[in-house]
Tab-separated table of C-alpha atoms in Angstrom:
chain	number	residue	atom	x	y	z
S	17	MET	CA	98.441	130.853	106.569
S	18	ALA	CA	97.738	127.121	106.361
S	19	ARG	CA	100.739	124.838	106.132
S	20	THR	CA	101.158	123.145	102.760
S	21	VAL	CA	100.900	119.371	102.974
S	22	ASP	CA	103.420	117.434	100.900
S	23	PRO	CA	101.566	114.256	99.815
S	24	ASP	CA	104.813	112.454	98.993
S	25	ARG	CA	106.171	113.142	102.463
S	26	VAL	CA	102.914	112.019	104.047
S	27	ALA	CA	102.998	108.781	102.047
S	28	GLU	CA	106.641	108.225	102.993
S	29	ARG	CA	105.900	108.766	106.688
S	30	ARG	CA	102.905	106.438	106.555
S	31	ARG	CA	105.004	103.732	104.875
S	32	ALA	CA	107.679	104.085	107.550
S	33	ILE	CA	105.099	103.745	110.310
S	34	THR	CA	103.505	100.742	108.601
S	35	ALA	CA	106.874	98.995	108.195
S	36	ALA	CA	107.805	99.607	111.824
S	37	ALA	CA	104.387	98.445	112.990
S	38	ALA	CA	104.592	95.233	110.951
S	39	GLU	CA	107.892	94.382	112.615
S	40	LEU	CA	106.557	95.028	116.103
S	41	PHE	CA	103.095	93.511	115.668
S	42	GLY	CA	104.666	90.409	114.144
S	43	SER	CA	107.248	89.942	116.894
S	44	HIS	CA	105.462	91.275	120.002
S	45	GLY	CA	101.777	91.044	119.126
S	46	TYR	CA	99.116	93.686	118.644
S	47	GLU	CA	98.208	94.193	122.292
S	48	ASN	CA	101.829	94.393	123.448
S	49	THR	CA	102.846	97.028	120.891
S	50	THR	CA	102.513	100.725	121.671
S	51	ALA	CA	102.472	103.791	119.452
S	52	THR	CA	105.627	104.989	121.197
S	53	GLN	CA	107.452	101.799	120.212
S	54	ILE	CA	106.265	102.133	116.615
S	55	ALA	CA	107.382	105.761	116.457
S	56	ARG	CA	110.801	104.877	117.870
S	57	ILE	CA	111.409	102.177	115.246
S	58	ALA	CA	110.141	104.513	112.511
S	59	GLY	CA	112.477	107.262	113.709
S	60	MET	CA	109.698	109.710	114.571
S	61	SER	CA	108.307	111.483	117.591
S	62	SER	CA	105.785	109.602	119.705
S	63	GLY	CA	102.894	111.765	118.513
S	64	SER	CA	103.558	111.092	114.845
S	65	VAL	CA	101.765	107.752	114.689
S	66	PHE	CA	98.353	109.186	115.497
S	67	TYR	CA	98.976	112.233	113.343
S	68	TYR	CA	99.160	109.976	110.290
S	69	PHE	CA	96.735	107.272	111.473
S	70	LYS	CA	93.422	107.472	113.316
S	71	ASP	CA	94.301	104.817	115.882
S	72	LYS	CA	96.335	101.651	116.415
S	73	ALA	CA	93.754	99.562	114.574
S	74	ALA	CA	94.228	101.777	111.508
S	75	VAL	CA	97.985	101.247	111.711
S	76	PHE	CA	97.459	97.482	111.776
S	77	ARG	CA	95.057	97.658	108.829
S	78	SER	CA	97.581	99.637	106.814
S	79	ILE	CA	99.858	96.585	106.679
S	80	PHE	CA	97.195	94.636	104.801
S	81	GLU	CA	95.913	97.608	102.820
S	82	ALA	CA	99.409	97.891	101.342
S	83	SER	CA	99.125	94.321	100.052
S	84	ILE	CA	96.307	95.188	97.650
S	85	PRO	CA	98.319	97.377	95.216
S	86	GLU	CA	101.339	95.089	95.630
S	87	HIS	CA	99.298	92.037	94.672
S	88	ALA	CA	97.636	93.982	91.843
S	89	GLU	CA	101.092	94.596	90.371
S	90	VAL	CA	101.904	90.887	90.577
S	91	ILE	CA	98.633	90.008	88.854
S	92	ALA	CA	99.160	92.609	86.126
S	93	ARG	CA	102.519	91.038	85.247
S	94	HIS	CA	100.988	87.621	84.614
S	95	ILE	CA	97.285	87.951	83.768
S	96	ASP	CA	97.752	88.197	79.984
S	97	ARG	CA	100.258	85.354	79.559
S	98	THR	CA	99.406	82.543	77.179
S	99	ASP	CA	100.896	79.794	79.357
S	100	CYS	CA	98.218	79.821	82.024
S	101	LEU	CA	99.808	77.193	84.245
S	102	ALA	CA	103.094	79.084	84.357
S	103	ALA	CA	101.219	82.305	85.097
S	104	VAL	CA	99.292	80.728	87.978
S	105	LEU	CA	102.444	79.201	89.444
S	106	ASP	CA	104.353	82.474	89.227
S	107	ILE	CA	101.535	84.330	90.993
S	108	VAL	CA	101.497	81.625	93.651
S	109	ASP	CA	105.282	81.921	94.018
S	110	ALA	CA	105.024	85.670	94.551
S	111	LEU	CA	102.255	85.342	97.139
S	112	ALA	CA	103.963	82.528	99.046
S	113	ALA	CA	107.279	84.417	99.039
S	114	GLU	CA	105.779	86.812	101.572
S	115	ALA	CA	105.894	83.975	104.113
S	116	LEU	CA	109.699	84.288	104.034
S	117	ASP	CA	109.445	87.544	105.981
S	118	PRO	CA	110.441	86.682	109.583
S	119	VAL	CA	107.473	88.625	110.976
S	120	ALA	CA	104.917	87.023	108.637
S	121	PRO	CA	103.907	84.121	110.926
S	122	GLY	CA	103.333	86.465	113.852
S	123	LEU	CA	101.353	88.864	111.692
S	124	MET	CA	99.142	86.021	110.496
S	125	VAL	CA	98.380	85.054	114.097
S	126	GLU	CA	97.535	88.652	114.971
S	127	LEU	CA	95.421	89.003	111.832
S	128	LEU	CA	93.313	86.005	112.807
S	129	ARG	CA	92.854	87.497	116.270
S	130	ARG	CA	91.861	90.901	114.921
S	131	LEU	CA	89.398	89.897	112.207
S	132	ASP	CA	86.472	89.462	114.590
S	133	GLN	CA	87.214	92.823	116.196
S	134	ASP	CA	87.646	95.050	113.149
S	135	GLU	CA	85.079	95.043	110.339
S	136	GLU	CA	87.203	97.358	108.206
S	137	LEU	CA	90.124	94.944	108.467
S	138	THR	CA	87.849	92.105	107.385
S	139	ARG	CA	86.764	94.103	104.332
S	140	VAL	CA	90.391	94.795	103.397
S	141	VAL	CA	91.366	91.129	103.654
S	142	LEU	CA	88.300	89.976	101.709
S	143	GLU	CA	88.969	92.507	98.950
S	144	ASP	CA	92.575	91.362	98.635
S	145	ALA	CA	91.454	87.729	98.464
S	146	ARG	CA	88.739	88.576	95.931
S	147	LEU	CA	91.192	90.227	93.548
S	148	SER	CA	93.598	87.291	93.738
S	149	ALA	CA	90.814	84.729	93.344
S	150	GLU	CA	89.369	86.535	90.321
S	151	ALA	CA	92.763	86.662	88.624
S	152	LEU	CA	93.426	82.976	89.246
S	153	THR	CA	89.922	82.082	88.056
S	154	THR	CA	90.488	84.011	84.824
S	155	LEU	CA	93.759	82.180	84.170
S	156	LEU	CA	92.261	78.805	85.046
S	157	GLU	CA	89.276	79.321	82.744
S	158	ARG	CA	91.566	80.344	79.912
S	159	GLY	CA	93.855	77.390	80.591
S	160	VAL	CA	90.962	74.941	80.472
S	161	ARG	CA	89.709	76.408	77.180
S	162	ALA	CA	93.212	76.125	75.725
S	163	GLY	CA	93.545	72.523	76.865
S	164	GLN	CA	96.465	73.372	79.147
S	165	LEU	CA	94.724	72.485	82.413
S	166	ASP	CA	92.446	69.740	83.644
S	167	SER	CA	88.772	70.697	83.593
S	168	GLY	CA	87.682	68.391	86.407
S	169	PHE	CA	87.009	71.151	88.939
S	170	PRO	CA	85.208	74.504	88.668
S	171	PRO	CA	87.838	77.243	88.143
S	172	ALA	CA	86.448	79.552	90.844
S	173	GLU	CA	86.490	76.768	93.433
S	174	THR	CA	89.975	75.720	92.347
S	175	ALA	CA	91.197	79.308	92.709
S	176	ARG	CA	89.973	79.377	96.308
S	177	TRP	CA	91.794	76.127	97.038
S	178	ILE	CA	94.985	77.529	95.537
S	179	LEU	CA	94.779	80.534	97.837
S	180	ALA	CA	94.183	78.175	100.772
S	181	VAL	CA	97.440	76.422	99.869
S	182	VAL	CA	99.205	79.795	99.888
S	183	ASP	CA	97.672	80.595	103.283
S	184	ALA	CA	99.057	77.300	104.579
S	185	ALA	CA	102.567	78.574	103.830
S	186	PHE	CA	101.998	81.278	106.445
S	187	LEU	CA	100.140	79.125	108.963
S	188	ASN	CA	102.840	76.432	108.891
S	189	ALA	CA	105.820	78.783	109.007
S	190	ASP	CA	108.176	78.173	111.929
S	191	PRO	CA	110.239	81.257	112.817
S	192	ALA	CA	112.634	79.068	114.812
S	193	HIS	CA	113.320	76.897	111.761
S	194	PRO	CA	112.683	79.090	108.710
S	195	HIS	CA	112.442	77.489	105.296
S	196	ASP	CA	111.276	78.467	101.834
S	197	PRO	CA	107.709	77.169	101.367
S	198	ARG	CA	107.551	77.949	97.657
S	199	PRO	CA	108.758	74.609	96.227
S	200	LEU	CA	106.131	72.672	98.195
S	201	VAL	CA	103.398	75.219	97.445
S	202	ARG	CA	104.294	75.147	93.764
S	203	ALA	CA	104.324	71.337	93.659
S	204	THR	CA	100.968	71.130	95.442
S	205	VAL	CA	99.304	73.565	93.048
S	206	SER	CA	100.899	71.907	90.008
S	207	ARG	CA	99.499	68.526	90.990
S	208	LEU	CA	96.095	70.009	91.740
S	209	LEU	CA	95.898	71.465	88.258
S	210	ARG	CA	97.249	68.363	86.498
S	211	PRO	CA	98.356	70.169	83.344
S	212	THR	CA	97.989	68.463	80.007
S	213	GLU	CA	100.375	70.787	78.184
S	214	THR	CA	102.877	73.446	79.285
S	215	GLU	CA	105.642	75.532	77.799
S	216	HIS	CA	108.117	74.048	80.266
S	217	PRO	CA	107.925	70.258	80.637
């Protein structure tokens, strides 16, 4: 008789492996992290990692795959707001807050190293960026129509620049001297958009 698979338990185990892997990849690097180390941190047997994931590359991808539904939830909370500037800034805050994770700078370095080696990873990252860019573009277009935002730049191009500012929060993070990048990110985006009217002066 085939063993019944509990999807909730599988999802829980995969999340535990992903969380452990993020910690290790971020602190020790992709090449220096083994499945045995990941399993130990996750509290599982050494064979568990490759039971739930095809290979180490799939484990690494899972960190960034998890960002897509998380970012979709952030977008859903703000996409229908009438104050488009405030909505954009709150989305930016949420995205930049991820740079506060101590392992985030290391993960960003490893991500940049892995992109040329893993086409599936590249697709995941591009899809995540596409969803965020589309949401920001929608808010920017609506803000321009409502007279809340300056119309000097194309919304789609501006959205890409905003995401580049968020990326800079990760690339400039210093684990030895951690700081909250959100105030500077928020100020940079605010000045880029040069609002003409907001709910909160």
